């Protein structure tokens, strides 16, 4: 096995030393700083993926974010709107969970909850057409973020399937993604490494 500079030497974590963890920490910061690049690259994978919808998944994401931006929502809200369906390619059965995990370190608890629950709330607009209960979201009635999530779906998510809508391009949102993801609010790893 070739040893690289600033690389840990343990074969099991229980054998790691402070020197090993300093080596690992020295790699974390540059890797973490490149997260926006990986997120933007993954968003690009949604281009051309229609899944039967009137617009592809990238255009839906751009349209959702553009609508939120034009309505004057905060930058972290707009980035959340952009990323809310990023999990579609890897989490066909639980895409909100994937998107919520990505945004969690960077947004408020409310925006994280909106992202995590938007799938059930979005179901209000179509579940009944599939033989499901469109009111599944009612199980969350009384939650502090219920109304904010219903509002997100009503104003931005469910309305973002218009092929004629003039969405901003991904490049427009790139600086926002970079700013929002530059400073994690709540990450045990960021606190331990930085």
mmCIF file of C-alpha atoms in Angstrom:
data_model
loop_
_atom_site.group_PDB
_atom_site.id
_atom_site.type_symbol
_atom_site.label_atom_id
_atom_site.label_comp_id
_atom_site.label_asym_id
_atom_site.label_seq_id
_atom_site.Cartn_x
_atom_site.Cartn_y
_atom_site.Cartn_z
ATOM 1 C CA UNK A 1 0.000 0.000 0.000
ATOM 2 C CA UNK A 2 1.410 3.373 -1.022
ATOM 3 C CA UNK A 3 1.327 5.990 1.707
ATOM 4 C CA UNK A 4 0.376 9.505 0.673
ATOM 5 C CA UNK A 5 1.522 12.663 2.456
ATOM 6 C CA UNK A 6 -0.852 13.790 5.175
ATOM 7 C CA UNK A 7 -2.738 10.517 5.170
ATOM 8 C CA UNK A 8 -3.929 8.574 8.209
ATOM 9 C CA UNK A 9 -2.158 5.306 8.961
ATOM 10 C CA UNK A 10 -4.758 3.388 10.958
ATOM 11 C CA UNK A 11 -6.631 0.355 9.644
ATOM 12 C CA UNK A 12 -9.442 0.692 12.196
ATOM 13 C CA UNK A 13 -10.713 3.974 13.638
ATOM 14 C CA UNK A 14 -10.185 2.766 17.196
ATOM 15 C CA UNK A 15 -6.455 2.794 16.468
ATOM 16 C CA UNK A 16 -6.413 6.364 15.104
ATOM 17 C CA UNK A 17 -4.166 8.979 16.665
ATOM 18 C CA UNK A 18 -4.457 12.742 16.906
ATOM 19 C CA UNK A 19 -1.877 12.920 14.091
ATOM 20 C CA UNK A 20 -4.080 10.683 11.918
ATOM 21 C CA UNK A 21 -7.104 12.872 12.534
ATOM 22 C CA UNK A 22 -5.143 16.028 11.794
ATOM 23 C CA UNK A 23 -4.193 14.482 8.443
ATOM 24 C CA UNK A 24 -7.829 13.681 7.713
ATOM 25 C CA UNK A 25 -8.898 17.161 8.836
ATOM 26 C CA UNK A 26 -6.404 18.720 6.423
ATOM 27 C CA UNK A 27 -8.309 17.065 3.563
ATOM 28 C CA UNK A 28 -11.784 17.927 4.832
ATOM 29 C CA UNK A 29 -11.764 21.671 4.291
ATOM 30 C CA UNK A 30 -10.835 21.643 0.580
ATOM 31 C CA UNK A 31 -13.281 18.795 -0.027
ATOM 32 C CA UNK A 32 -16.085 20.587 1.822
ATOM 33 C CA UNK A 33 -15.401 23.824 -0.043
ATOM 34 C CA UNK A 34 -15.995 21.965 -3.320
ATOM 35 C CA UNK A 35 -19.475 20.852 -2.211
ATOM 36 C CA UNK A 36 -21.238 23.563 -4.249
ATOM 37 C CA UNK A 37 -19.479 22.267 -7.379
ATOM 38 C CA UNK A 38 -20.699 18.727 -6.712
ATOM 39 C CA UNK A 39 -24.227 19.936 -5.969
ATOM 40 C CA UNK A 40 -24.371 22.011 -9.157
ATOM 41 C CA UNK A 41 -23.009 19.075 -11.166
ATOM 42 C CA UNK A 42 -25.688 16.836 -9.706
ATOM 43 C CA UNK A 43 -28.406 19.359 -10.558
ATOM 44 C CA UNK A 44 -27.207 19.236 -14.164
ATOM 45 C CA UNK A 45 -27.996 15.493 -14.169
ATOM 46 C CA UNK A 46 -31.678 16.477 -13.994
ATOM 47 C CA UNK A 47 -31.436 18.115 -17.427
ATOM 48 C CA UNK A 48 -33.479 16.166 -19.969
ATOM 49 C CA UNK A 49 -35.040 13.898 -17.309
ATOM 50 C CA UNK A 50 -38.779 14.443 -17.797
ATOM 51 C CA UNK A 51 -40.244 11.442 -16.019
ATOM 52 C CA UNK A 52 -43.488 12.170 -17.881
ATOM 53 C CA UNK A 53 -43.749 15.759 -16.618
ATOM 54 C CA UNK A 54 -44.283 18.753 -18.956
ATOM 55 C CA UNK A 55 -40.784 20.066 -18.104
ATOM 56 C CA UNK A 56 -37.607 18.205 -17.193
ATOM 57 C CA UNK A 57 -36.524 17.996 -13.581
ATOM 58 C CA UNK A 58 -33.837 20.665 -13.985
ATOM 59 C CA UNK A 59 -36.343 23.129 -15.464
ATOM 60 C CA UNK A 60 -38.759 22.337 -12.628
ATOM 61 C CA UNK A 61 -36.013 23.099 -10.110
ATOM 62 C CA UNK A 62 -35.013 26.307 -11.899
ATOM 63 C CA UNK A 63 -38.633 27.388 -12.211
ATOM 64 C CA UNK A 64 -39.331 26.727 -8.533
ATOM 65 C CA UNK A 65 -36.270 28.757 -7.510
ATOM 66 C CA UNK A 66 -37.000 31.537 -10.011
ATOM 67 C CA UNK A 67 -40.548 31.902 -8.731
ATOM 68 C CA UNK A 68 -39.282 32.086 -5.149
ATOM 69 C CA UNK A 69 -36.598 34.613 -6.098
ATOM 70 C CA UNK A 70 -39.030 36.833 -8.010
ATOM 71 C CA UNK A 71 -41.404 36.738 -5.046
ATOM 72 C CA UNK A 72 -38.653 38.189 -2.843
ATOM 73 C CA UNK A 73 -37.823 35.127 -0.766
ATOM 74 C CA UNK A 74 -34.483 35.044 1.063
ATOM 75 C CA UNK A 75 -31.398 33.639 -0.628
ATOM 76 C CA UNK A 76 -31.364 30.494 1.514
ATOM 77 C CA UNK A 77 -35.063 29.956 0.675
ATOM 78 C CA UNK A 78 -34.288 30.309 -3.050
ATOM 79 C CA UNK A 79 -31.404 27.828 -2.814
ATOM 80 C CA UNK A 80 -33.655 25.420 -0.914
ATOM 81 C CA UNK A 81 -36.253 25.797 -3.676
ATOM 82 C CA UNK A 82 -33.566 25.070 -6.268
ATOM 83 C CA UNK A 83 -32.381 21.928 -4.473
ATOM 84 C CA UNK A 84 -35.710 20.561 -3.207
ATOM 85 C CA UNK A 85 -35.850 17.785 -5.859
ATOM 86 C CA UNK A 86 -32.118 17.131 -6.271
ATOM 87 C CA UNK A 87 -32.649 13.675 -4.787
ATOM 88 C CA UNK A 88 -34.891 12.529 -7.642
ATOM 89 C CA UNK A 89 -32.101 10.638 -9.417
ATOM 90 C CA UNK A 90 -30.864 8.684 -6.388
ATOM 91 C CA UNK A 91 -33.931 8.542 -4.157
ATOM 92 C CA UNK A 92 -36.835 7.583 -6.362
ATOM 93 C CA UNK A 93 -38.846 6.575 -3.292
ATOM 94 C CA UNK A 94 -37.575 9.203 -0.841
ATOM 95 C CA UNK A 95 -36.173 12.164 -2.771
ATOM 96 C CA UNK A 96 -37.192 14.721 -0.099
ATOM 97 C CA UNK A 97 -34.972 12.949 2.451
ATOM 98 C CA UNK A 98 -31.935 13.281 0.203
ATOM 99 C CA UNK A 99 -32.522 16.955 -0.539
ATOM 100 C CA UNK A 100 -33.171 17.643 3.153
ATOM 101 C CA UNK A 101 -29.900 15.960 4.128
ATOM 102 C CA UNK A 102 -27.986 18.116 1.638
ATOM 103 C CA UNK A 103 -29.456 21.442 2.786
ATOM 104 C CA UNK A 104 -29.618 20.689 6.534
ATOM 105 C CA UNK A 105 -26.207 22.117 7.538
ATOM 106 C CA UNK A 106 -26.864 25.373 5.678
ATOM 107 C CA UNK A 107 -30.463 26.428 6.294
ATOM 108 C CA UNK A 108 -32.872 27.087 9.118
ATOM 109 C CA UNK A 109 -34.818 24.313 10.772
ATOM 110 C CA UNK A 110 -37.935 25.580 8.979
ATOM 111 C CA UNK A 111 -36.364 25.345 5.513
ATOM 112 C CA UNK A 112 -34.969 21.921 6.337
ATOM 113 C CA UNK A 113 -38.444 20.756 7.414
ATOM 114 C CA UNK A 114 -40.059 22.202 4.284
ATOM 115 C CA UNK A 115 -37.565 20.263 2.168
ATOM 116 C CA UNK A 116 -38.009 17.042 4.128
ATOM 117 C CA UNK A 117 -41.825 17.156 4.026
ATOM 118 C CA UNK A 118 -42.565 18.747 0.663
ATOM 119 C CA UNK A 119 -43.305 15.383 -0.967
ATOM 120 C CA UNK A 120 -46.281 14.675 1.293
ATOM 121 C CA UNK A 121 -47.480 18.281 1.053
ATOM 122 C CA UNK A 122 -47.118 18.279 -2.736
ATOM 123 C CA UNK A 123 -49.330 15.190 -2.745
ATOM 124 C CA UNK A 124 -52.284 17.440 -1.975
ATOM 125 C CA UNK A 125 -52.256 18.382 -5.654
ATOM 126 C CA UNK A 126 -52.165 14.891 -7.156
ATOM 127 C CA UNK A 127 -52.447 11.970 -4.712
ATOM 128 C CA UNK A 128 -56.212 11.680 -5.281
ATOM 129 C CA UNK A 129 -55.564 11.027 -8.993
ATOM 130 C CA UNK A 130 -53.508 7.981 -8.007
ATOM 131 C CA UNK A 131 -55.998 6.558 -5.514
ATOM 132 C CA UNK A 132 -54.166 7.993 -2.514
ATOM 133 C CA UNK A 133 -55.350 10.367 0.185
ATOM 134 C CA UNK A 134 -54.534 13.904 -0.895
ATOM 135 C CA UNK A 135 -54.852 15.012 2.722
ATOM 136 C CA UNK A 136 -51.920 12.952 4.042
ATOM 137 C CA UNK A 137 -50.304 16.247 4.983
ATOM 138 C CA UNK A 138 -53.021 16.697 7.622
ATOM 139 C CA UNK A 139 -51.066 14.302 9.841
ATOM 140 C CA UNK A 140 -48.698 17.269 10.309
ATOM 141 C CA UNK A 141 -51.412 19.846 11.041
ATOM 142 C CA UNK A 142 -50.358 21.833 14.085
ATOM 143 C CA UNK A 143 -46.641 21.511 13.343
ATOM 144 C CA UNK A 144 -44.943 24.929 13.491
ATOM 145 C CA UNK A 145 -43.849 24.615 9.839
ATOM 146 C CA UNK A 146 -47.088 23.217 8.400
ATOM 147 C CA UNK A 147 -48.281 26.492 6.875
ATOM 148 C CA UNK A 148 -44.833 27.396 5.519
ATOM 149 C CA UNK A 149 -44.595 24.020 3.780
ATOM 150 C CA UNK A 150 -48.111 24.272 2.355
ATOM 151 C CA UNK A 151 -47.219 27.761 1.112
ATOM 152 C CA UNK A 152 -43.989 26.552 -0.529
ATOM 153 C CA UNK A 153 -45.874 23.856 -2.421
ATOM 154 C CA UNK A 154 -48.770 26.110 -3.398
ATOM 155 C CA UNK A 155 -46.790 29.113 -4.590
ATOM 156 C CA UNK A 156 -43.611 27.586 -5.926
ATOM 157 C CA UNK A 157 -43.432 23.790 -6.244
ATOM 158 C CA UNK A 158 -46.786 22.724 -7.684
ATOM 159 C CA UNK A 159 -46.862 25.765 -9.985
ATOM 160 C CA UNK A 160 -43.434 25.091 -11.531
ATOM 161 C CA UNK A 161 -44.292 22.867 -14.491
ATOM 162 C CA UNK A 162 -44.926 25.543 -17.124
ATOM 163 C CA UNK A 163 -42.909 24.950 -20.328
ATOM 164 C CA UNK A 164 -43.435 28.612 -21.263
ATOM 165 C CA UNK A 165 -42.147 30.087 -18.021
ATOM 166 C CA UNK A 166 -39.016 32.244 -18.315
ATOM 167 C CA UNK A 167 -36.828 30.633 -15.651
ATOM 168 C CA UNK A 168 -33.447 32.023 -14.723
ATOM 169 C CA UNK A 169 -30.581 29.741 -15.832
ATOM 170 C CA UNK A 170 -28.557 27.660 -13.398
ATOM 171 C CA UNK A 171 -25.670 30.132 -13.723
ATOM 172 C CA UNK A 172 -27.885 32.796 -12.133
ATOM 173 C CA UNK A 173 -28.261 30.675 -8.993
ATOM 174 C CA UNK A 174 -24.661 29.461 -8.783
ATOM 175 C CA UNK A 175 -23.391 32.400 -6.671
ATOM 176 C CA UNK A 176 -26.330 31.919 -4.299
ATOM 177 C CA UNK A 177 -25.556 28.216 -3.907
ATOM 178 C CA UNK A 178 -21.932 29.063 -3.187
ATOM 179 C CA UNK A 179 -22.820 31.711 -0.581
ATOM 180 C CA UNK A 180 -25.400 29.569 1.225
ATOM 181 C CA UNK A 181 -23.111 26.535 1.276
ATOM 182 C CA UNK A 182 -20.053 28.515 2.355
ATOM 183 C CA UNK A 183 -20.942 28.535 6.030
ATOM 184 C CA UNK A 184 -22.644 25.562 7.656
ATOM 185 C CA UNK A 185 -24.931 26.589 10.514
ATOM 186 C CA UNK A 186 -25.184 23.241 12.209
ATOM 187 C CA UNK A 187 -22.667 20.549 11.423
ATOM 188 C CA UNK A 188 -20.752 18.556 13.993
ATOM 189 C CA UNK A 189 -18.060 17.905 11.377
ATOM 190 C CA UNK A 190 -17.553 21.572 10.546
ATOM 191 C CA UNK A 191 -17.195 22.408 14.247
ATOM 192 C CA UNK A 192 -14.729 19.586 14.834
ATOM 193 C CA UNK A 193 -12.571 20.214 11.791
ATOM 194 C CA UNK A 194 -12.507 24.012 11.544
#
